[in-house]
C-alpha positions as YAML, in Angstrom:
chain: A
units: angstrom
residues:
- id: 1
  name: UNK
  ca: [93.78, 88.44, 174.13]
- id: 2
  name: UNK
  ca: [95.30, 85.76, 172.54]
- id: 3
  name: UNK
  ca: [92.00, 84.60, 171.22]
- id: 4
  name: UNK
  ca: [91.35, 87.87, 169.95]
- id: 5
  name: UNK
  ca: [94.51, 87.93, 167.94]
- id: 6
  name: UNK
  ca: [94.19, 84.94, 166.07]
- id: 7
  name: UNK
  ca: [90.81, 85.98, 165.09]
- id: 8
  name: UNK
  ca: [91.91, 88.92, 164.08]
- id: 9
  name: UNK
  ca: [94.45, 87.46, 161.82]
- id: 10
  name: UNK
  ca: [91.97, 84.67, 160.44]
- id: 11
  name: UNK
  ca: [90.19, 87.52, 159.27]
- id: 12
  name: UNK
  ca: [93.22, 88.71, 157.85]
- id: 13
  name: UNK
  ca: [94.57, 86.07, 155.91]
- id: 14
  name: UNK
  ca: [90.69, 85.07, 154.35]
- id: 15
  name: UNK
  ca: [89.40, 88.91, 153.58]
- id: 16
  name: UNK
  ca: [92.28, 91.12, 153.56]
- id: 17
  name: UNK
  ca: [94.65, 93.13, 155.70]
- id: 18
  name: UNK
  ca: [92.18, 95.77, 155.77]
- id: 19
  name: UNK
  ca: [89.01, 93.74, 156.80]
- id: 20
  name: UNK
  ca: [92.11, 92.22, 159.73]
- id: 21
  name: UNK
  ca: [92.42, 96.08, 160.85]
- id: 22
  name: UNK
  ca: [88.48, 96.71, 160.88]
- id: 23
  name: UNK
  ca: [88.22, 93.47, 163.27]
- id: 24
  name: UNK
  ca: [90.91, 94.93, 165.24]
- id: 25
  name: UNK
  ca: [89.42, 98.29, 165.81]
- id: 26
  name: UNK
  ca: [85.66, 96.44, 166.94]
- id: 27
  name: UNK
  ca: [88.17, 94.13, 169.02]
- id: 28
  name: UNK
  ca: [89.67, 97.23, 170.69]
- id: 29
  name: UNK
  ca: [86.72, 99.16, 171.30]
- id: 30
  name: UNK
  ca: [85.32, 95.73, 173.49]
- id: 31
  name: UNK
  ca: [88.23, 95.00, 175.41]
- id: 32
  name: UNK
  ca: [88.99, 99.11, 176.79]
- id: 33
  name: UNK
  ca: [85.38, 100.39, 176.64]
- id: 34
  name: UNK
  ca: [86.55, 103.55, 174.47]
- id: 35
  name: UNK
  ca: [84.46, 105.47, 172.26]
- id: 36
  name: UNK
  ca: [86.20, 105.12, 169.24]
- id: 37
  name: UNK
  ca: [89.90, 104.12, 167.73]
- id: 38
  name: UNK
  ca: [91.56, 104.30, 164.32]
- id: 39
  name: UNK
  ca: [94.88, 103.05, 163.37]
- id: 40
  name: UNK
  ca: [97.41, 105.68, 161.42]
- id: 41
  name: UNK
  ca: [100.17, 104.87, 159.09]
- id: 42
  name: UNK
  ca: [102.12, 108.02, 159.87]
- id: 43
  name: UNK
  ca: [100.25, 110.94, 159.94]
- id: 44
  name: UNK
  ca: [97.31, 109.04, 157.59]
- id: 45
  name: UNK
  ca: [94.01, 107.21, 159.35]
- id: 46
  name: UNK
  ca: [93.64, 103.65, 157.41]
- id: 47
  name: UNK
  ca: [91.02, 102.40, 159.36]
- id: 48
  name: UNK
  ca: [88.76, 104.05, 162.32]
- id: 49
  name: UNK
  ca: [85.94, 102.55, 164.54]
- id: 50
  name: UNK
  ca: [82.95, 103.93, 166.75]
- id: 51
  name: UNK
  ca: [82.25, 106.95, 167.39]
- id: 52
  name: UNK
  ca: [84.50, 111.11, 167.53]
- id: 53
  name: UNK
  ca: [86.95, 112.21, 165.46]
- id: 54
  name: UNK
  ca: [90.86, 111.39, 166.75]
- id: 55
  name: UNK
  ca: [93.40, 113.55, 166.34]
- id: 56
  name: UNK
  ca: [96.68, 112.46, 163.89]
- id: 57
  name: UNK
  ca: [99.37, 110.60, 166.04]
- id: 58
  name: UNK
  ca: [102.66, 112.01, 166.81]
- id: 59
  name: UNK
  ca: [106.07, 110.83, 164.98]
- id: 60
  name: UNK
  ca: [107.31, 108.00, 166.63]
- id: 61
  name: UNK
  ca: [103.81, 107.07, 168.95]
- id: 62
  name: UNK
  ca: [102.04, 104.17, 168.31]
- id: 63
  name: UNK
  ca: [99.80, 103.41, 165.17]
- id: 64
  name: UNK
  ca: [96.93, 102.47, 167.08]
- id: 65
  name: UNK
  ca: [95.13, 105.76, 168.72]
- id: 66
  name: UNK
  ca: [91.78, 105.61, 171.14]
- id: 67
  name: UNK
  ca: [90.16, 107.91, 172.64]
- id: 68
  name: UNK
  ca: [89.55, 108.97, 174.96]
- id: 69
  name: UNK
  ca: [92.47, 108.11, 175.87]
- id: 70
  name: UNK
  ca: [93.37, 105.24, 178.65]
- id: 71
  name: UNK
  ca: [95.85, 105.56, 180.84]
- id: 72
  name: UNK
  ca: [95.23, 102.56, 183.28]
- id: 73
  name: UNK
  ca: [98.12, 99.76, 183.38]
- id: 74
  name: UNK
  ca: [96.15, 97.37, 181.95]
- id: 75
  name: UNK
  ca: [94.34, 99.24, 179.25]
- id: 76
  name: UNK
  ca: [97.92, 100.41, 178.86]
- id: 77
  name: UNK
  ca: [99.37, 96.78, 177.93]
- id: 78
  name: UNK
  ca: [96.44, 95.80, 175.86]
- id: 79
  name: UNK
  ca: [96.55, 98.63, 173.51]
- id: 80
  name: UNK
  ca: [100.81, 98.00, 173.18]
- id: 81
  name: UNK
  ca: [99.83, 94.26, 172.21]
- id: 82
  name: UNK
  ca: [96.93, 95.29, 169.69]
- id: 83
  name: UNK
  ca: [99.18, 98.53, 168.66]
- id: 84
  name: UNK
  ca: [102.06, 96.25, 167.45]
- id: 85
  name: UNK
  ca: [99.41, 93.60, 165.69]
- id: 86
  name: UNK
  ca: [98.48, 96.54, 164.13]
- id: 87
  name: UNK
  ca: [101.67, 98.03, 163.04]
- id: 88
  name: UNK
  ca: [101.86, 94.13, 160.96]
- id: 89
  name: UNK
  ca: [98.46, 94.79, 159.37]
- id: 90
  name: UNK
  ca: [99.66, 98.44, 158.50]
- id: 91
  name: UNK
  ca: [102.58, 96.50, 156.66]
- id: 92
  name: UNK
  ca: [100.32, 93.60, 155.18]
- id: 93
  name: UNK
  ca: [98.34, 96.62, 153.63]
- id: 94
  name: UNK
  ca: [100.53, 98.50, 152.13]
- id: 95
  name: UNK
  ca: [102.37, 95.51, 150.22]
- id: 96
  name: UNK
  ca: [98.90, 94.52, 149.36]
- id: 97
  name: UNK
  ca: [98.36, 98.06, 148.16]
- id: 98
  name: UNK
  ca: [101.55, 97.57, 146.42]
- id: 99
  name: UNK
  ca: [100.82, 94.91, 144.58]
- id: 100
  name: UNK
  ca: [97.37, 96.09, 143.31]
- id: 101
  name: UNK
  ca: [99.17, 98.75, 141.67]
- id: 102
  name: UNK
  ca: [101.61, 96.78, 140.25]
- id: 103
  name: UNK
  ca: [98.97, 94.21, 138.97]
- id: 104
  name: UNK
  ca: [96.60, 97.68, 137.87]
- id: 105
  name: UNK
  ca: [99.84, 98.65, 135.86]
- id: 106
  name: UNK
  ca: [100.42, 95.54, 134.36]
- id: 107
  name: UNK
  ca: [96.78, 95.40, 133.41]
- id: 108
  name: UNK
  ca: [96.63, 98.54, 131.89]
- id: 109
  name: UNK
  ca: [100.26, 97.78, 129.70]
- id: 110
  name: UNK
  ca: [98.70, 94.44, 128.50]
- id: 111
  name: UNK
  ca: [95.74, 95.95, 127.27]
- id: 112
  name: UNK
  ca: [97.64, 98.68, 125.35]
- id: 113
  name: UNK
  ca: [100.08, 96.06, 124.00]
- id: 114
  name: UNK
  ca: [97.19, 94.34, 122.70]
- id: 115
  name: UNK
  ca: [95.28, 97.45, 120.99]
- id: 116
  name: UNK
  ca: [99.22, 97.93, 119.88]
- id: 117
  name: UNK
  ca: [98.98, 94.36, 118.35]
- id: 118
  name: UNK
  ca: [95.55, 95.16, 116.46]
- id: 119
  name: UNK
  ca: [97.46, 98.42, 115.05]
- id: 120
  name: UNK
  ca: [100.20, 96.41, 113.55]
- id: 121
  name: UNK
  ca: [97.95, 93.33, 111.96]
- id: 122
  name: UNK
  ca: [95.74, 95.83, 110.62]
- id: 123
  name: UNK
  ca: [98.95, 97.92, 109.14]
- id: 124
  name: UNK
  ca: [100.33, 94.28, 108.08]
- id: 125
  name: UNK
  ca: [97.53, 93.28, 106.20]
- id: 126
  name: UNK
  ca: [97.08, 96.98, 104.50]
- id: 127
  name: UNK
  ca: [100.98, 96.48, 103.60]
- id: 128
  name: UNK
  ca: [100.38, 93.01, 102.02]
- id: 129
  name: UNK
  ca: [97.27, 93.65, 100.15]
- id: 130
  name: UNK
  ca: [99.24, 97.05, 98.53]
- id: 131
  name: UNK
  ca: [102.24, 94.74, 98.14]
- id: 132
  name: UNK
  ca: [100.50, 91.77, 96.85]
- id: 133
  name: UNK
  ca: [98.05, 93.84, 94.23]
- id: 134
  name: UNK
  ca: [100.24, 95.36, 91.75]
- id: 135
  name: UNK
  ca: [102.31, 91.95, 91.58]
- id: 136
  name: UNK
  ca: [99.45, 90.53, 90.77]
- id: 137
  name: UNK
  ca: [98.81, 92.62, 87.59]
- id: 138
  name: UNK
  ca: [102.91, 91.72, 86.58]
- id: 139
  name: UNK
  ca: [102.04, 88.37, 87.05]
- id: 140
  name: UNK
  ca: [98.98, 88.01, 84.76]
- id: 141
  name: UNK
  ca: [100.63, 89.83, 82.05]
- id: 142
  name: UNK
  ca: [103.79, 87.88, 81.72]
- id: 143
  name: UNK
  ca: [101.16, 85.12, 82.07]
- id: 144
  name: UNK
  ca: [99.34, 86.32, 78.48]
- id: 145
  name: UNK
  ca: [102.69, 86.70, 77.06]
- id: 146
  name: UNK
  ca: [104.27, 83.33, 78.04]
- id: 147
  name: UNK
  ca: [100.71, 81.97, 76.61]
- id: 148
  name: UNK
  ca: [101.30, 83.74, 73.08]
- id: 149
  name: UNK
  ca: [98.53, 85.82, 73.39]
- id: 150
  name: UNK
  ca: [100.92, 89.39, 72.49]
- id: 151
  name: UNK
  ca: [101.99, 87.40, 69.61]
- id: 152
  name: UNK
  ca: [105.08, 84.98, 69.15]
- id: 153
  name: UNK
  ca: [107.97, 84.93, 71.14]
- id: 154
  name: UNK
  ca: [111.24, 84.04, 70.14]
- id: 155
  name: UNK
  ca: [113.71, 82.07, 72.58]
- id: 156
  name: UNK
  ca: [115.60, 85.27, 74.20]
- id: 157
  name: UNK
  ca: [112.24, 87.02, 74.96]
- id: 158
  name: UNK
  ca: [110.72, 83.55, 76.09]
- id: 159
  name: UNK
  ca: [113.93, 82.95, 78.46]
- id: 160
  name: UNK
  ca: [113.82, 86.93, 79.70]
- id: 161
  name: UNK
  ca: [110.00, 86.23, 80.19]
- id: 162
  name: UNK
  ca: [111.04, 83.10, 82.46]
- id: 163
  name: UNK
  ca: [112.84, 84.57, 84.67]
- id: 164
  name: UNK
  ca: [110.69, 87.47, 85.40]
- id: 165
  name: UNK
  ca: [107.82, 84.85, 86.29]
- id: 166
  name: UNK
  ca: [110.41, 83.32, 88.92]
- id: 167
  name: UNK
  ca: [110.94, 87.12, 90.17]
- id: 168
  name: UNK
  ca: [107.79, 87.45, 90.37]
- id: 169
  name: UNK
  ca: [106.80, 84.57, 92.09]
- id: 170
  name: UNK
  ca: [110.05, 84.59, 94.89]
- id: 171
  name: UNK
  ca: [108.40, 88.09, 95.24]
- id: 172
  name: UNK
  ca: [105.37, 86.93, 95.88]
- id: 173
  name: UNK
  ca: [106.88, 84.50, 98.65]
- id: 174
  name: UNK
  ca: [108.68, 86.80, 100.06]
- id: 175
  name: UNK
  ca: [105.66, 89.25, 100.97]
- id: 176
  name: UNK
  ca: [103.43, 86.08, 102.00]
- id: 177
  name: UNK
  ca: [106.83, 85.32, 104.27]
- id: 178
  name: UNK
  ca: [107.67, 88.54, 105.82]
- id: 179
  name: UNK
  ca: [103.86, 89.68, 106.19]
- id: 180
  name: UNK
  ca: [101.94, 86.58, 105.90]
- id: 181
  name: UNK
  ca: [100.03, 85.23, 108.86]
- id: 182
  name: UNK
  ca: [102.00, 82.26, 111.00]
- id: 183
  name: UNK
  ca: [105.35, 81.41, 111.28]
- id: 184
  name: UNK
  ca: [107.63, 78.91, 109.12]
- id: 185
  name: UNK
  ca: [109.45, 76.02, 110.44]
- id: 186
  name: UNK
  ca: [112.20, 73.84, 108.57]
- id: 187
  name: UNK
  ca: [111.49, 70.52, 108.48]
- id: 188
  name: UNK
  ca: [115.03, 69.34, 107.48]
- id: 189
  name: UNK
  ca: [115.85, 68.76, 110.95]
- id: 190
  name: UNK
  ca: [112.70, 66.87, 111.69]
- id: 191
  name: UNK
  ca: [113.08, 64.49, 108.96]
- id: 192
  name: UNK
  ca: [116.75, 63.75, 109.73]
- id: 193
  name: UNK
  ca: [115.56, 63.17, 113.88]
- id: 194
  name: UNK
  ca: [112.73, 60.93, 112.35]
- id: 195
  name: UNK
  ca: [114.55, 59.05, 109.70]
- id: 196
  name: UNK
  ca: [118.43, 59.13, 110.95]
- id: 197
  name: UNK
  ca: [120.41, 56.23, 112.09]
- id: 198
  name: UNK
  ca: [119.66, 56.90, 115.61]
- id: 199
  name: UNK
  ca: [115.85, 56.39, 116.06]
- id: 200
  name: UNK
  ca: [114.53, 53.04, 117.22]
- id: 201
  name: UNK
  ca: [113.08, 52.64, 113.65]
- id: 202
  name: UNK
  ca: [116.82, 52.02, 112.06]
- id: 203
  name: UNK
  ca: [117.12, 48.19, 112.98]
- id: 204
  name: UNK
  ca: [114.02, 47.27, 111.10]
- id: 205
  name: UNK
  ca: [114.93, 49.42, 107.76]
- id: 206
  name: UNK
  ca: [117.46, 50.61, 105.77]
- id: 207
  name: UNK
  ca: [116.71, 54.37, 104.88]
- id: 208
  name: UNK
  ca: [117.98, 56.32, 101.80]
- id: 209
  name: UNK
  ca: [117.25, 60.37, 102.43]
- id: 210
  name: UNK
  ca: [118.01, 62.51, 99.71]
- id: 211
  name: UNK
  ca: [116.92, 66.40, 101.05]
- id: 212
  name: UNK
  ca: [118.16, 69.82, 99.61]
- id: 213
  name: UNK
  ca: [120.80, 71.74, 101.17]
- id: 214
  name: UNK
  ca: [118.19, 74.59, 101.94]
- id: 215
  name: UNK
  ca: [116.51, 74.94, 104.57]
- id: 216
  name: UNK
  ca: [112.83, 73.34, 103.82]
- id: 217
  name: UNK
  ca: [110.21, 75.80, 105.26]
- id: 218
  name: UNK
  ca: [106.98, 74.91, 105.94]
- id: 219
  name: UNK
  ca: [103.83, 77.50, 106.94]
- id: 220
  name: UNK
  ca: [103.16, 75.42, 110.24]
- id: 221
  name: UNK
  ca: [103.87, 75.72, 114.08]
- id: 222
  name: UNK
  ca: [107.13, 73.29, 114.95]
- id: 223
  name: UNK
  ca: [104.49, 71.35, 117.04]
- id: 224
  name: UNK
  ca: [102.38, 70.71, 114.24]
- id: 225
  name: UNK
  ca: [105.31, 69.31, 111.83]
- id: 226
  name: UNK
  ca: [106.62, 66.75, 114.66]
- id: 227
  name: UNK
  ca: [102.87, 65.33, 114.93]
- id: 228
  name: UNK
  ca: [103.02, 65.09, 110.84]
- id: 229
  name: UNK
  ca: [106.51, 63.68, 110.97]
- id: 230
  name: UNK
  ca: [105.26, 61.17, 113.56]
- id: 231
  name: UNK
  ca: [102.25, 60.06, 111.36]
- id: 232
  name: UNK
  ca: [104.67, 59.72, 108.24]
- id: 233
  name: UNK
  ca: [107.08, 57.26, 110.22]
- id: 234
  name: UNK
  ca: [104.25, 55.59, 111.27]
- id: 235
  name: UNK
  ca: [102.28, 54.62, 108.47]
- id: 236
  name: UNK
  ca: [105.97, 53.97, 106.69]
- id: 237
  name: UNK
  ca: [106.56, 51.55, 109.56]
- id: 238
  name: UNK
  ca: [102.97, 49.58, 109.33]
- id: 239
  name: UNK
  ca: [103.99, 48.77, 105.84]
- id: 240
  name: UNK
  ca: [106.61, 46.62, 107.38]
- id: 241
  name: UNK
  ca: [109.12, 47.44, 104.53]
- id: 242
  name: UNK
  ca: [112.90, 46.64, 104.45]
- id: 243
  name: UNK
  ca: [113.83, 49.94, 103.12]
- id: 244
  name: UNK
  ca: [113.02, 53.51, 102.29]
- id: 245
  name: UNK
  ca: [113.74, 55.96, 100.31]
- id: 246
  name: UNK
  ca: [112.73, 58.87, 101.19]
- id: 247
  name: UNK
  ca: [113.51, 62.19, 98.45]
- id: 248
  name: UNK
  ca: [112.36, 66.06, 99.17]
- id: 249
  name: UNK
  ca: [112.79, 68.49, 96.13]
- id: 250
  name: UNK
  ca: [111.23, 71.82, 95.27]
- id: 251
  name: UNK
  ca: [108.09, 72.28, 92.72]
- id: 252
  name: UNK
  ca: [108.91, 75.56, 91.39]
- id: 253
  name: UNK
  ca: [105.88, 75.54, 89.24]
- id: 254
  name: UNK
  ca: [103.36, 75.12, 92.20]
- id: 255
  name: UNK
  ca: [105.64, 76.58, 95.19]
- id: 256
  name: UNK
  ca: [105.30, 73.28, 96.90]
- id: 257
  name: UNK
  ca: [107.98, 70.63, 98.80]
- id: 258
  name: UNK
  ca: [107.57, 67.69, 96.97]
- id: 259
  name: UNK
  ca: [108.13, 64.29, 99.28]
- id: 260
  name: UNK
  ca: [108.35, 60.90, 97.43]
- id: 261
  name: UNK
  ca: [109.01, 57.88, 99.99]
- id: 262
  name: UNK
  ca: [109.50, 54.39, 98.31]
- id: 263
  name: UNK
  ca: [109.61, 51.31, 99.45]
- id: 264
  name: UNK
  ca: [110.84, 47.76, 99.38]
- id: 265
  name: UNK
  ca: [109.31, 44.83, 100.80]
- id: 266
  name: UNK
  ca: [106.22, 44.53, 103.47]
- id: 267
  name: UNK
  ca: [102.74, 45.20, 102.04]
- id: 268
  name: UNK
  ca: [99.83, 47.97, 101.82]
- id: 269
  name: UNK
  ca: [100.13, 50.45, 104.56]
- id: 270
  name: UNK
  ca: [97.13, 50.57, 107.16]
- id: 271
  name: UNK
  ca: [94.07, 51.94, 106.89]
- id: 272
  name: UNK
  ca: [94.01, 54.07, 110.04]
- id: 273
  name: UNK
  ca: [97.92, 55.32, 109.72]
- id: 274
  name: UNK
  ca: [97.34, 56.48, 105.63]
- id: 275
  name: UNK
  ca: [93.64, 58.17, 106.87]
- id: 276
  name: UNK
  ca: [95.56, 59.82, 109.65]
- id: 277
  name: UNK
  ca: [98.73, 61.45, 107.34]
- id: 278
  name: UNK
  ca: [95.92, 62.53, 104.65]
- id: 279
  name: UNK
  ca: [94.44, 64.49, 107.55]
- id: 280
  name: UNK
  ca: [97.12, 66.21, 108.38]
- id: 281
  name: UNK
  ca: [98.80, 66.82, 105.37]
- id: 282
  name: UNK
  ca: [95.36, 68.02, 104.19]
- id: 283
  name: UNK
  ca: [95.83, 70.55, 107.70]
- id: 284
  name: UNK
  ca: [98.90, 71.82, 106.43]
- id: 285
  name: UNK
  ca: [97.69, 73.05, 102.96]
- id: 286
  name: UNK
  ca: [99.29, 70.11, 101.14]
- id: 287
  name: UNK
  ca: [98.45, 66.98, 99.56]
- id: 288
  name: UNK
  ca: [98.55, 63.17, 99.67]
- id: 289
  name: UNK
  ca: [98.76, 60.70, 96.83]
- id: 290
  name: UNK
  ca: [98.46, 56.76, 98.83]
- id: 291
  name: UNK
  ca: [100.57, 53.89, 97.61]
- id: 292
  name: UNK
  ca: [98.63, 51.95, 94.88]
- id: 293
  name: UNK
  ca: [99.47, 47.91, 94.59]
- id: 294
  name: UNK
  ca: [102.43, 47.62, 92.18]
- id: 295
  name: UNK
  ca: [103.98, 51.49, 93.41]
- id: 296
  name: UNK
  ca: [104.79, 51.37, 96.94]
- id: 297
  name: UNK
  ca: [105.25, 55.36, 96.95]
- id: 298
  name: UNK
  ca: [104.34, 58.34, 98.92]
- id: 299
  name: UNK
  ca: [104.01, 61.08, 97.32]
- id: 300
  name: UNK
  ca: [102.97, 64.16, 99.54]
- id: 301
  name: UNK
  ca: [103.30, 67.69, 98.72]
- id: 302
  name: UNK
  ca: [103.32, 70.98, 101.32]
- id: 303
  name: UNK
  ca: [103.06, 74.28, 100.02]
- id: 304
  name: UNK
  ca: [106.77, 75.80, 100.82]
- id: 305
  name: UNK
  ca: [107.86, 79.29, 102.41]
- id: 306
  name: UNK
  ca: [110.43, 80.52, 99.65]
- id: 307
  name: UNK
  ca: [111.26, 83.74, 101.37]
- id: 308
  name: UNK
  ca: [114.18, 83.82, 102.55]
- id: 309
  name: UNK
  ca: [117.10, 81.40, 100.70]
- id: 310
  name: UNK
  ca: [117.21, 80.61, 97.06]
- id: 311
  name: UNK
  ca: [115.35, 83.63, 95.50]
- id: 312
  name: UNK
  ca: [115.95, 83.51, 92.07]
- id: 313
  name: UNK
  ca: [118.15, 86.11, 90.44]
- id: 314
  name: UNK
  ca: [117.26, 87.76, 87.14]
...
């Protein structure tokens, strides 16, 4: 018996509560010699074996029914063992059961939050493209008129003409930020971890950082701006300079963070360290000008997300 057991929930544990009760049934039918058993969760047959049809138990009897049936003592205590074996595998099932449901549900929510998530980018990009086209058509004619081509402007028309360009243009970042693809990180607090008095950098320069007081967002995951950080400090640090001074200001004209670092002392920065911040600044959308002998200066440029603070005001 006890051999019979374990086998029984081997089975169990390798193919499934289900393929446990099937071995049970064959197991039962071998040790009392009965034509046929089936094991009932209530008034419901799970699982049946050999050969007749069984009637439903009664409320309260035991899960596991033969038949005919066997009244003998012995046949007696090995269907009470198998019965309550069975009554576990009745409970294995139904959490099993249970939690193919539950995973079935889950299943069928993930695939409708995805078609969901199609619905919305293809709403987003129709609400961009309507957004983005007549802006265009403002921007090309102030563009001719700034240019002269309506005719000559005098200075209250060129000034009004101004700031409806930088309207147009904070509009313009404000659709690509609300509805363009990606997030936007700041990179204020990067620079400050990266440059600050704190990093193990600090003993071997002095370090002049001159940022704005907005937040500078960048088009780029946070991961992605701690990797370009990381290659900045770097090639900085195989310069072996005494000091840097590092600046960040805002391009209006090209919608771009403009980064100058200088420095003093040390030599040309190396080759692998200034191939490896081209390459990522390049990633990012933005640009690298190297440090020529005789102008020790960074100057790197990454196209900024002017959504949300600073808009101008007409």
């Amino acid at each position: 018996m006890e051999q019979t057991l374990a086998a029984v929930a081997e089975r169990a544990l390798r193919c499934g509560a289900l393929a446990g009760m099937e071995l049970l049934l064959r197991e039962t039918l071998r040790l009392t010699e009965a034509s046929g058993a089936a094991l009932f969760d209530g008034r419901t047959c799970v699982a049946r074996a050999g050969t007749g049809v069984a009637g439903p138990t009664s409320r309260g009897g035991r899960p596991l029914k033969v038949w005919p049936e066997r009244t003998g003592r012995t046949d007696g205590q090995v269907l009470a063992r198998l019965s309550a074996f069975g009554s576990a595998l009745l409970a294995a099932h139904a959490r099993e059961s249970a939690a193919e449901a539950r995973h079935a549900r889950l299943l069928a929510a993930r695939r409708e939050q995805e078609r969901e998530a199609v619905r919305w980018e293809q709403r987003r990009s129709l609400a961009a493209h309507d957004l983005r086209t007549p802006l265009m058509v403002i921007k090309g004619y102030l563009d001719m008129m700034l240019k002269g081509t309506a005719g000559p402007l005098n200075a209250t028309v060129q000034r009004y003409l101004d700031r409806m360009m930088r309207a147009a243009q904070d509009q313009r970042a404000l659709i690509d930020f609300r509805l363009g693809r990606g997030s936007a990180t700041d990179l204020r607090p990067l620079l400050h971890e990266a440059f600050g008095p704190d990093t193990r950098l600090a003993s071997r320069w002095r370090v002049e950082m001159t940022v704005p007081d907005r937040p500078l967002l960048v088009k780029a995951s946070p991961e992605q701006l701690k990797v370009w950080v990381r290659a900045l400090v770097r090639g900085l640090a195989s310069m072996r300079a005494t000091s840097v001074t590092l600046q960040v200001e805002l391009l209006e004209a090209t919608g771009c963070w403009r980064l100058v670092a200088s420095t003093q002392g040390g030599g040309a920065p190396g080759d692998r360290a200034l191939a490896l911040v081209g390459e990522l600044t390049r990633r990012l959308g933005g640009t690298l000008r190297s440090p020529a002998p005789g102008e020790p200066r960074w100057v790197l440029q990454l196209p900024a997300e002017l959504g949300l603070p600073g808009a101008s005001n007409p």
